[in-house]
mmCIF file of C-alpha atoms in Angstrom:
data_model
loop_
_atom_site.group_PDB
_atom_site.id
_atom_site.type_symbol
_atom_site.label_atom_id
_atom_site.label_comp_id
_atom_site.label_asym_id
_atom_site.label_seq_id
_atom_site.Cartn_x
_atom_site.Cartn_y
_atom_site.Cartn_z
ATOM 1 C CA MET O 225 -95.361 -113.586 118.885
ATOM 2 C CA VAL O 226 -97.661 -115.803 117.455
ATOM 3 C CA SER O 227 -98.942 -114.423 114.371
ATOM 4 C CA PRO O 228 -102.121 -115.928 112.149
ATOM 5 C CA ARG O 229 -101.291 -116.818 108.342
ATOM 6 C CA PRO O 230 -101.228 -113.334 106.535
ATOM 7 C CA ALA O 231 -104.620 -114.378 104.396
ATOM 8 C CA VAL O 232 -106.575 -114.520 107.486
ATOM 9 C CA GLN O 233 -104.780 -111.177 108.735
ATOM 10 C CA ALA O 234 -105.591 -109.355 105.260
ATOM 11 C CA LEU O 235 -109.608 -110.998 105.449
ATOM 12 C CA PRO O 236 -111.684 -108.307 106.157
ATOM 13 C CA THR O 237 -114.664 -108.790 109.173
ATOM 14 C CA TYR O 238 -117.843 -109.836 108.264
ATOM 15 C CA ARG O 239 -120.195 -107.456 108.940
ATOM 16 C CA PRO O 240 -124.151 -109.015 109.660
ATOM 17 C CA GLY O 241 -127.047 -106.813 109.926
ATOM 18 C CA ARG O 242 -127.816 -104.554 112.709
ATOM 19 C CA ASN O 243 -129.929 -106.073 115.803
ATOM 20 C CA PRO O 244 -133.063 -104.498 116.015
ATOM 21 C CA ALA O 245 -133.220 -104.134 119.451
ATOM 22 C CA ASP O 246 -129.685 -102.169 119.695
ATOM 23 C CA LEU O 247 -130.541 -99.792 116.905
ATOM 24 C CA ALA O 248 -134.090 -98.971 118.754
ATOM 25 C CA ARG O 249 -132.410 -98.841 122.474
ATOM 26 C CA GLU O 250 -130.017 -96.792 120.392
ATOM 27 C CA ILE O 251 -131.501 -94.082 118.960
ATOM 28 C CA GLY O 252 -134.215 -94.022 121.567
ATOM 29 C CA VAL O 253 -137.279 -95.598 120.061
ATOM 30 C CA ALA O 254 -139.669 -98.522 120.743
ATOM 31 C CA ARG O 255 -139.248 -100.439 117.516
ATOM 32 C CA ALA O 256 -136.954 -101.009 115.080
ATOM 33 C CA VAL O 257 -137.677 -102.915 111.431
ATOM 34 C CA LYS O 258 -134.423 -105.188 110.307
ATOM 35 C CA LEU O 259 -134.631 -105.390 106.246
ATOM 36 C CA ALA O 260 -130.996 -106.147 106.441
ATOM 37 C CA SER O 261 -130.685 -110.078 106.521
ATOM 38 C CA ASN O 262 -133.284 -111.599 103.778
ATOM 39 C CA GLU O 263 -135.197 -113.607 106.938
ATOM 40 C CA VAL O 264 -138.206 -114.266 106.308
ATOM 41 C CA SER O 265 -140.918 -112.152 108.465
ATOM 42 C CA PHE O 266 -143.247 -115.303 109.303
ATOM 43 C CA PRO O 267 -142.743 -117.061 112.495
ATOM 44 C CA PRO O 268 -141.335 -120.481 112.849
ATOM 45 C CA LEU O 269 -143.551 -123.482 111.147
ATOM 46 C CA PRO O 270 -145.548 -124.438 114.000
ATOM 47 C CA ALA O 271 -144.389 -128.242 112.925
ATOM 48 C CA VAL O 272 -140.963 -127.260 113.265
ATOM 49 C CA LEU O 273 -141.607 -125.770 117.035
ATOM 50 C CA GLN O 274 -143.143 -129.114 117.671
ATOM 51 C CA ALA O 275 -140.321 -131.118 116.277
ATOM 52 C CA VAL O 276 -137.289 -128.737 118.470
ATOM 53 C CA THR O 277 -139.372 -128.738 121.538
ATOM 54 C CA SER O 278 -139.755 -132.791 121.706
ATOM 55 C CA THR O 279 -135.404 -132.990 120.361
ATOM 56 C CA MET O 280 -134.581 -130.927 122.721
ATOM 57 C CA ALA O 281 -135.278 -134.225 125.277
ATOM 58 C CA GLU O 282 -132.118 -135.568 123.689
ATOM 59 C CA SER O 283 -130.202 -132.799 123.653
ATOM 60 C CA ASN O 284 -127.782 -134.750 125.667
ATOM 61 C CA ARG O 285 -126.649 -136.790 122.757
ATOM 62 C CA TYR O 286 -124.644 -136.016 119.966
ATOM 63 C CA PRO O 287 -126.513 -135.260 116.783
ATOM 64 C CA ASP O 288 -126.430 -137.875 113.727
ATOM 65 C CA ASN O 289 -123.047 -136.786 111.872
ATOM 66 C CA ALA O 290 -124.509 -138.612 108.942
ATOM 67 C CA ALA O 291 -127.692 -136.648 109.230
ATOM 68 C CA VAL O 292 -129.279 -139.672 107.658
ATOM 69 C CA VAL O 293 -133.138 -138.896 107.741
ATOM 70 C CA LEU O 294 -132.586 -135.658 106.480
ATOM 71 C CA THR O 295 -130.179 -137.262 103.665
ATOM 72 C CA GLY O 296 -132.734 -139.366 102.866
ATOM 73 C CA ALA O 297 -135.840 -136.883 102.860
ATOM 74 C CA LEU O 298 -133.984 -134.758 100.712
ATOM 75 C CA ALA O 299 -132.836 -137.722 98.074
ATOM 76 C CA GLU O 300 -136.371 -138.509 98.114
ATOM 77 C CA ARG O 301 -137.749 -135.053 97.352
ATOM 78 C CA TYR O 302 -135.146 -134.557 94.591
ATOM 79 C CA GLY O 303 -134.964 -137.725 93.160
ATOM 80 C CA VAL O 304 -130.572 -138.641 93.618
ATOM 81 C CA ASP O 305 -129.100 -140.993 95.381
ATOM 82 C CA PRO O 306 -128.372 -140.325 99.362
ATOM 83 C CA GLU O 307 -124.964 -140.438 98.020
ATOM 84 C CA GLN O 308 -125.162 -137.216 96.278
ATOM 85 C CA VAL O 309 -126.504 -135.127 98.909
ATOM 86 C CA VAL O 310 -123.993 -133.112 101.607
ATOM 87 C CA ILE O 311 -125.544 -131.451 104.633
ATOM 88 C CA GLY O 312 -123.771 -128.286 106.178
ATOM 89 C CA SER O 313 -124.407 -125.792 108.319
ATOM 90 C CA GLY O 314 -125.742 -123.507 106.628
ATOM 91 C CA ALA O 315 -125.114 -122.817 102.905
ATOM 92 C CA VAL O 316 -121.875 -120.350 103.360
ATOM 93 C CA THR O 317 -120.632 -123.473 105.451
ATOM 94 C CA LEU O 318 -121.176 -125.316 102.625
ATOM 95 C CA CYS O 319 -119.203 -123.073 100.086
ATOM 96 C CA GLN O 320 -116.485 -122.976 102.496
ATOM 97 C CA GLN O 321 -116.338 -126.651 102.073
ATOM 98 C CA LEU O 322 -116.641 -126.696 98.631
ATOM 99 C CA ALA O 323 -113.216 -123.851 98.848
ATOM 100 C CA GLN O 324 -111.290 -126.561 100.976
ATOM 101 C CA SER O 325 -112.219 -129.769 98.809
ATOM 102 C CA PHE O 326 -111.359 -127.926 95.777
ATOM 103 C CA ALA O 327 -108.966 -124.802 95.879
ATOM 104 C CA ASP O 328 -105.393 -125.038 96.557
ATOM 105 C CA PRO O 329 -102.916 -122.299 96.589
ATOM 106 C CA GLY O 330 -101.562 -121.682 93.084
ATOM 107 C CA THR O 331 -105.862 -122.179 91.430
ATOM 108 C CA SER O 332 -108.491 -120.226 91.256
ATOM 109 C CA MET O 333 -112.076 -119.637 92.020
ATOM 110 C CA ALA O 334 -114.379 -117.868 89.264
ATOM 111 C CA PHE O 335 -117.307 -115.778 90.225
ATOM 112 C CA ALA O 336 -119.335 -112.609 89.226
ATOM 113 C CA TRP O 337 -119.097 -109.478 91.233
ATOM 114 C CA ARG O 338 -121.111 -108.260 92.659
ATOM 115 C CA SER O 339 -122.555 -111.320 94.136
ATOM 116 C CA PHE O 340 -122.302 -113.341 97.448
ATOM 117 C CA GLU O 341 -119.710 -111.617 99.716
ATOM 118 C CA MET O 342 -118.328 -114.397 101.057
ATOM 119 C CA TYR O 343 -116.852 -116.009 97.835
ATOM 120 C CA PRO O 344 -113.764 -113.549 97.733
ATOM 121 C CA LEU O 345 -113.306 -114.379 101.321
ATOM 122 C CA LEU O 346 -113.190 -118.047 101.216
ATOM 123 C CA ALA O 347 -110.855 -117.948 98.464
ATOM 124 C CA GLN O 348 -108.821 -115.767 100.070
ATOM 125 C CA VAL O 349 -109.005 -118.467 102.817
ATOM 126 C CA ALA O 350 -107.842 -121.211 101.145
ATOM 127 C CA GLY O 351 -105.002 -119.368 99.325
ATOM 128 C CA ALA O 352 -106.597 -119.794 95.989
ATOM 129 C CA ARG O 353 -106.370 -116.762 92.998
ATOM 130 C CA ASP O 354 -110.612 -115.235 93.031
ATOM 131 C CA VAL O 355 -111.195 -114.638 89.642
ATOM 132 C CA ARG O 356 -114.493 -111.413 89.298
ATOM 133 C CA VAL O 357 -116.109 -111.088 86.717
ATOM 134 C CA PRO O 358 -118.009 -107.744 86.458
ATOM 135 C CA LEU O 359 -122.090 -107.680 86.024
ATOM 136 C CA VAL O 360 -123.685 -106.286 83.089
ATOM 137 C CA PRO O 361 -127.004 -104.531 82.960
ATOM 138 C CA GLY O 362 -129.592 -107.112 81.997
ATOM 139 C CA ARG O 363 -131.450 -104.333 80.060
ATOM 140 C CA PRO O 364 -130.076 -101.725 77.537
ATOM 141 C CA GLY O 365 -129.462 -98.813 79.632
ATOM 142 C CA GLY O 366 -129.907 -100.488 82.948
ATOM 143 C CA PRO O 367 -127.913 -101.004 85.863
ATOM 144 C CA ALA O 368 -125.358 -103.232 85.829
ATOM 145 C CA ASP O 369 -126.595 -106.132 87.642
ATOM 146 C CA THR O 370 -126.773 -109.307 85.883
ATOM 147 C CA HIS O 371 -124.106 -112.267 85.335
ATOM 148 C CA ASP O 372 -122.358 -111.987 82.568
ATOM 149 C CA LEU O 373 -122.190 -115.935 81.692
ATOM 150 C CA THR O 374 -119.899 -114.998 78.104
ATOM 151 C CA ALA O 375 -117.331 -113.024 80.200
ATOM 152 C CA LEU O 376 -117.337 -116.061 83.243
ATOM 153 C CA ALA O 377 -116.816 -118.589 80.753
ATOM 154 C CA ALA O 378 -114.055 -116.747 79.289
ATOM 155 C CA ALA O 379 -112.530 -116.349 82.783
ATOM 156 C CA VAL O 380 -112.003 -120.179 83.139
ATOM 157 C CA ASP O 381 -108.815 -121.513 82.640
ATOM 158 C CA ASP O 382 -106.480 -124.378 83.668
ATOM 159 C CA THR O 383 -105.902 -123.276 87.079
ATOM 160 C CA THR O 384 -109.891 -123.070 87.967
ATOM 161 C CA ARG O 385 -111.288 -125.320 90.474
ATOM 162 C CA VAL O 386 -114.395 -123.618 90.988
ATOM 163 C CA VAL O 387 -117.018 -121.507 89.781
ATOM 164 C CA PHE O 388 -120.246 -119.974 91.572
ATOM 165 C CA VAL O 389 -123.127 -118.881 89.857
ATOM 166 C CA CYS O 390 -125.419 -117.453 92.624
ATOM 167 C CA ASN O 391 -128.942 -117.753 91.235
ATOM 168 C CA PRO O 392 -131.126 -115.405 91.778
ATOM 169 C CA ASN O 393 -127.784 -113.455 92.425
ATOM 170 C CA ASN O 394 -127.212 -111.783 96.058
ATOM 171 C CA PRO O 395 -127.355 -108.960 96.255
ATOM 172 C CA THR O 396 -128.868 -107.496 93.242
ATOM 173 C CA GLY O 397 -132.048 -110.266 92.643
ATOM 174 C CA THR O 398 -131.468 -111.069 88.766
ATOM 175 C CA ALA O 399 -131.455 -114.459 87.617
ATOM 176 C CA VAL O 400 -129.944 -116.012 84.349
ATOM 177 C CA ARG O 401 -132.257 -118.485 82.460
ATOM 178 C CA GLY O 402 -132.282 -121.668 80.587
ATOM 179 C CA PRO O 403 -130.400 -121.104 77.284
ATOM 180 C CA ALA O 404 -127.652 -118.525 78.881
ATOM 181 C CA LEU O 405 -126.916 -121.339 81.276
ATOM 182 C CA GLU O 406 -126.923 -124.208 79.499
ATOM 183 C CA ARG O 407 -124.601 -122.658 76.685
ATOM 184 C CA PHE O 408 -122.202 -121.177 79.776
ATOM 185 C CA LEU O 409 -122.377 -124.511 81.246
ATOM 186 C CA ASP O 410 -121.554 -126.189 77.721
ATOM 187 C CA ALA O 411 -118.671 -124.098 77.258
ATOM 188 C CA VAL O 412 -116.998 -124.658 81.203
ATOM 189 C CA PRO O 413 -114.660 -127.767 80.883
ATOM 190 C CA THR O 414 -115.217 -130.853 82.515
ATOM 191 C CA SER O 415 -112.775 -130.542 84.810
ATOM 192 C CA THR O 416 -114.133 -127.053 86.847
ATOM 193 C CA LEU O 417 -116.567 -127.891 89.342
ATOM 194 C CA VAL O 418 -119.995 -125.076 88.576
ATOM 195 C CA VAL O 419 -121.659 -124.486 92.015
ATOM 196 C CA LEU O 420 -125.252 -123.314 91.250
ATOM 197 C CA ASP O 421 -125.914 -121.506 94.357
ATOM 198 C CA GLU O 422 -129.756 -120.737 95.020
ATOM 199 C CA ALA O 423 -130.323 -119.897 98.761
ATOM 200 C CA TYR O 424 -133.319 -118.034 96.698
ATOM 201 C CA ARG O 425 -134.842 -120.360 94.581
ATOM 202 C CA GLU O 426 -137.798 -121.001 96.048
ATOM 203 C CA PHE O 427 -139.061 -116.735 95.650
ATOM 204 C CA VAL O 428 -138.448 -117.635 91.911
ATOM 205 C CA THR O 429 -141.084 -116.603 89.671
ATOM 206 C CA ASP O 430 -139.638 -116.222 86.475
ATOM 207 C CA PRO O 431 -141.031 -119.259 84.513
ATOM 208 C CA GLU O 432 -137.866 -118.912 82.421
ATOM 209 C CA VAL O 433 -135.402 -119.183 84.921
ATOM 210 C CA PRO O 434 -134.586 -123.072 85.409
ATOM 211 C CA ASP O 435 -134.577 -125.483 88.464
ATOM 212 C CA GLY O 436 -130.736 -125.941 89.016
ATOM 213 C CA VAL O 437 -131.307 -129.311 89.888
ATOM 214 C CA ASP O 438 -132.966 -129.815 86.459
ATOM 215 C CA VAL O 439 -129.535 -128.919 84.801
ATOM 216 C CA MET O 440 -127.567 -130.549 86.854
ATOM 217 C CA ARG O 441 -128.764 -133.595 85.170
ATOM 218 C CA GLY O 442 -126.389 -135.605 83.267
ATOM 219 C CA ARG O 443 -123.534 -133.188 84.313
ATOM 220 C CA PRO O 444 -120.663 -134.314 86.668
ATOM 221 C CA ASN O 445 -119.465 -131.405 87.360
ATOM 222 C CA VAL O 446 -122.307 -129.711 88.168
ATOM 223 C CA ALA O 447 -123.496 -129.140 92.085
ATOM 224 C CA VAL O 448 -126.690 -127.113 93.374
ATOM 225 C CA LEU O 449 -126.145 -125.535 96.897
ATOM 226 C CA ARG O 450 -129.581 -124.659 98.267
ATOM 227 C CA THR O 451 -130.490 -123.677 102.426
ATOM 228 C CA PHE O 452 -132.963 -123.401 104.749
ATOM 229 C CA SER O 453 -132.419 -120.167 105.660
ATOM 230 C CA LYS O 454 -134.467 -118.348 103.665
ATOM 231 C CA ALA O 455 -137.996 -119.411 102.681
ATOM 232 C CA TRP O 456 -137.808 -122.295 105.178
ATOM 233 C CA GLY O 457 -137.494 -120.119 107.920
ATOM 234 C CA LEU O 458 -134.611 -121.413 109.910
ATOM 235 C CA ALA O 459 -132.286 -119.091 109.456
ATOM 236 C CA GLY O 460 -131.010 -119.028 113.634
ATOM 237 C CA LEU O 461 -130.756 -123.032 113.420
ATOM 238 C CA ARG O 462 -128.147 -122.782 110.470
ATOM 239 C CA VAL O 463 -128.887 -126.016 107.663
ATOM 240 C CA GLY O 464 -127.485 -125.746 104.044
ATOM 241 C CA TYR O 465 -127.242 -128.685 101.211
ATOM 242 C CA LEU O 466 -125.254 -129.458 98.580
ATOM 243 C CA LEU O 467 -127.095 -131.759 95.581
ATOM 244 C CA ALA O 468 -123.779 -133.077 93.301
ATOM 245 C CA GLU O 469 -124.415 -135.086 89.964
ATOM 246 C CA ASP O 470 -121.036 -136.818 90.444
ATOM 247 C CA PRO O 471 -121.499 -138.747 94.070
ATOM 248 C CA ALA O 472 -117.243 -138.317 94.241
ATOM 249 C CA VAL O 473 -117.939 -134.494 94.343
ATOM 250 C CA ALA O 474 -120.644 -134.845 97.612
ATOM 251 C CA GLU O 475 -117.870 -137.394 99.231
ATOM 252 C CA ALA O 476 -114.993 -135.194 98.596
ATOM 253 C CA VAL O 477 -116.915 -131.999 100.441
ATOM 254 C CA ARG O 478 -118.429 -134.420 103.063
ATOM 255 C CA LYS O 479 -114.598 -135.403 103.942
ATOM 256 C CA THR O 480 -114.079 -131.198 105.020
ATOM 257 C CA ASN O 481 -116.950 -131.330 107.224
ATOM 258 C CA VAL O 482 -116.428 -130.638 111.130
ATOM 259 C CA PRO O 483 -118.133 -133.620 112.993
ATOM 260 C CA PHE O 484 -121.908 -132.968 114.829
ATOM 261 C CA SER O 485 -121.558 -129.287 113.055
ATOM 262 C CA VAL O 486 -125.441 -130.032 112.143
ATOM 263 C CA SER O 487 -127.002 -129.927 115.963
ATOM 264 C CA LEU O 488 -130.269 -132.735 116.398
ATOM 265 C CA VAL O 489 -132.214 -129.757 117.115
ATOM 266 C CA ALA O 490 -131.746 -128.108 113.738
ATOM 267 C CA GLN O 491 -131.734 -131.560 112.012
ATOM 268 C CA ALA O 492 -135.087 -132.347 112.956
ATOM 269 C CA ALA O 493 -136.311 -128.962 112.431
ATOM 270 C CA ALA O 494 -135.506 -129.455 108.631
ATOM 271 C CA VAL O 495 -137.061 -132.864 108.299
ATOM 272 C CA ALA O 496 -140.331 -130.719 109.962
ATOM 273 C CA ALA O 497 -140.019 -128.434 107.177
ATOM 274 C CA LEU O 498 -139.919 -130.055 104.512
ATOM 275 C CA ASP O 499 -143.289 -132.499 105.507
ATOM 276 C CA SER O 500 -144.827 -128.681 106.183
ATOM 277 C CA GLU O 501 -143.996 -127.906 102.143
ATOM 278 C CA ASP O 502 -147.054 -126.629 101.137
ATOM 279 C CA GLU O 503 -147.359 -123.962 103.674
ATOM 280 C CA VAL O 504 -143.619 -122.685 102.986
ATOM 281 C CA ARG O 505 -145.245 -122.344 99.524
ATOM 282 C CA ALA O 506 -148.054 -120.180 100.752
ATOM 283 C CA ARG O 507 -145.584 -118.347 102.548
ATOM 284 C CA CYS O 508 -143.365 -117.617 99.650
ATOM 285 C CA ALA O 509 -146.499 -116.717 97.917
ATOM 286 C CA THR O 510 -147.031 -113.977 100.056
ATOM 287 C CA VAL O 511 -143.863 -112.754 99.503
ATOM 288 C CA THR O 512 -143.558 -112.121 96.052
ATOM 289 C CA ALA O 513 -146.830 -110.480 95.454
ATOM 290 C CA GLU O 514 -145.721 -108.496 98.134
ATOM 291 C CA ARG O 515 -141.874 -108.200 96.787
ATOM 292 C CA ALA O 516 -144.487 -106.761 93.214
ATOM 293 C CA ARG O 517 -146.169 -104.120 95.453
ATOM 294 C CA LEU O 518 -142.726 -102.667 97.214
ATOM 295 C CA THR O 519 -140.649 -102.856 93.934
ATOM 296 C CA GLY O 520 -143.989 -101.016 92.310
ATOM 297 C CA GLU O 521 -143.951 -98.444 95.701
ATOM 298 C CA LEU O 522 -140.284 -97.721 94.695
ATOM 299 C CA ARG O 523 -140.652 -97.180 91.387
ATOM 300 C CA ALA O 524 -143.047 -94.978 91.726
ATOM 301 C CA ARG O 525 -140.846 -92.661 94.021
ATOM 302 C CA GLY O 526 -138.964 -92.410 90.625
ATOM 303 C CA LEU O 527 -136.065 -95.017 92.072
ATOM 304 C CA VAL O 528 -134.627 -97.714 89.413
ATOM 305 C CA VAL O 529 -135.762 -100.985 90.541
ATOM 306 C CA GLU O 530 -135.368 -104.562 87.927
ATOM 307 C CA ASP O 531 -137.318 -107.187 88.644
ATOM 308 C CA SER O 532 -135.875 -108.811 91.730
ATOM 309 C CA GLN O 533 -136.220 -113.071 91.505
ATOM 310 C CA ALA O 534 -135.496 -112.938 95.631
ATOM 311 C CA ASN O 535 -137.177 -111.826 98.601
ATOM 312 C CA PHE O 536 -135.435 -108.585 98.286
ATOM 313 C CA VAL O 537 -134.883 -105.549 95.981
ATOM 314 C CA TRP O 538 -131.863 -103.861 95.201
ATOM 315 C CA LEU O 539 -131.634 -100.333 94.760
ATOM 316 C CA PRO O 540 -128.518 -98.873 92.509
ATOM 317 C CA LEU O 541 -127.936 -95.961 94.305
ATOM 318 C CA GLY O 542 -124.042 -95.750 93.703
ATOM 319 C CA GLU O 543 -122.046 -93.369 95.707
ATOM 320 C CA ARG O 544 -125.071 -91.984 98.038
ATOM 321 C CA SER O 545 -126.118 -95.534 98.859
ATOM 322 C CA ALA O 546 -124.222 -95.541 102.433
ATOM 323 C CA GLU O 547 -125.767 -92.094 103.256
ATOM 324 C CA VAL O 548 -129.018 -93.113 102.674
ATOM 325 C CA ALA O 549 -128.774 -96.742 104.558
ATOM 326 C CA ALA O 550 -127.279 -94.142 107.356
ATOM 327 C CA GLU O 551 -130.640 -92.042 106.877
ATOM 328 C CA LEU O 552 -132.461 -95.332 107.311
ATOM 329 C CA GLU O 553 -130.913 -96.369 109.978
ATOM 330 C CA ALA O 554 -131.320 -93.151 111.540
ATOM 331 C CA ARG O 555 -134.949 -93.717 111.320
ATOM 332 C CA ALA O 556 -135.156 -97.256 113.091
ATOM 333 C CA VAL O 557 -135.065 -99.184 109.473
ATOM 334 C CA ILE O 558 -132.181 -101.460 108.945
ATOM 335 C CA THR O 559 -131.022 -102.004 105.627
ATOM 336 C CA ARG O 560 -127.939 -103.575 103.651
ATOM 337 C CA PRO O 561 -125.724 -101.263 102.456
ATOM 338 C CA PHE O 562 -122.584 -101.797 99.321
ATOM 339 C CA PRO O 563 -120.635 -98.461 99.328
ATOM 340 C CA GLY O 564 -120.374 -97.330 96.059
ATOM 341 C CA GLU O 565 -122.850 -99.750 94.354
ATOM 342 C CA GLY O 566 -126.659 -100.069 95.566
ATOM 343 C CA VAL O 567 -128.685 -100.693 98.758
ATOM 344 C CA ARG O 568 -130.555 -104.288 99.467
ATOM 345 C CA VAL O 569 -133.900 -104.395 100.618
ATOM 346 C CA THR O 570 -135.426 -107.546 102.161
ATOM 347 C CA VAL O 571 -138.807 -107.960 101.812
ATOM 348 C CA GLY O 572 -140.719 -107.766 104.826
ATOM 349 C CA SER O 573 -144.458 -107.457 106.053
ATOM 350 C CA ALA O 574 -146.866 -105.581 104.600
ATOM 351 C CA GLU O 575 -146.427 -103.814 107.842
ATOM 352 C CA GLU O 576 -142.747 -103.411 107.866
ATOM 353 C CA ASP O 577 -142.075 -102.805 104.341
ATOM 354 C CA ASP O 578 -144.656 -99.691 104.803
ATOM 355 C CA VAL O 579 -142.563 -98.360 108.041
ATOM 356 C CA PHE O 580 -139.261 -98.662 105.284
ATOM 357 C CA LEU O 581 -141.144 -97.056 102.679
ATOM 358 C CA GLY O 582 -142.042 -93.938 104.961
ATOM 359 C CA ALA O 583 -138.995 -93.746 106.197
ATOM 360 C CA LEU O 584 -137.296 -93.803 103.083
ATOM 361 C CA ASP O 585 -140.000 -90.788 101.839
ATOM 362 C CA ASP O 586 -138.895 -89.236 104.622
ATOM 363 C CA VAL O 587 -134.937 -88.728 103.855
ATOM 364 C CA LEU O 588 -135.848 -87.952 99.650
ATOM 365 C CA SER O 589 -138.091 -84.920 100.743
ATOM 366 C CA SER O 590 -135.141 -83.652 103.323
ATOM 367 C CA ARG O 591 -131.979 -84.757 100.842
ATOM 368 C CA ASP O 592 -131.365 -85.192 97.840
ATOM 369 C CA LEU O 593 -129.965 -88.245 98.011
ATOM 370 C CA LEU O 594 -130.696 -89.821 94.617
ATOM 371 C CA PRO O 595 -128.095 -90.325 92.340
ATOM 372 C CA ALA O 596 -129.239 -88.605 88.655
ATOM 373 C CA GLY O 597 -131.281 -90.839 86.379
ATOM 374 C CA ALA O 598 -132.647 -92.591 89.733
#
């Protein structure tokens, strides 16, 4: 009998957000609202639609494996050399390539927890030990939702090959500020690669939260990970990128790329999105304004909601998280529960968020589902 590797057998199955059309059919309603996967609610940018349509005429050919045009556009945007840029099929694929490039059995990968749920899975596949450093309250008396960078630096030892710092953090939405991040990077040995995972950077409004690309300058063991899936609206096309201060880091990640994994259409769409940056910024401003409104509405209902720097909010509902999410789903609203910890709610359109708030009001009025102190 053929058997997979034990590490693969032990992997939990990744759970994507439910399809709203499937839920609507299941519960017999006309429409369900999906606020689970941190997608933007806007349709694709007009320039993206045009680029996708025109590029499809060439889809009988393989894409440019080096993604030269997109790489050049990103290099120019960030003021780096093309050799410092790696294009991948979404940021999560680049995370996998980082694990493959730098982690061996017997080494370790460190990160805050809870954070992006793929980090421990990727360490497991690479045969590396995952070191999870608990989050701490971002304010006295608040929920544990913020990176403890002092503890994360202390967790780094001579086996640690990669450290992920998700900033803003997924799923809690909090972000670490400049001085704390600088102190952390100064404390990490130069032999350990620090990856600043900034999938939600475009939604940051706190001026004290640094741009990782600026922090990266002059630090050869720092790289920055970003994506076109969120603010740029290309979740369905899968394009991410890594910027590395040391071109040798980028080259190592590039070597683990699956050939032709970023499609012709995806590359063209990403270039068109970059050319539409003003429109993207305007969309992000709409999202962050709606985030403020949604946060205020939730606080008015007695819920603990810390300031988010991403396009989602975090409800630290503890042991009642799964139950609240299930009750919302029964009312045609899909959120993302983390059982025993909290519920992540994507900031949708104002209409979608009002549907969510109405469903939440119904849940809260029908059952005592809030933890003590919420």
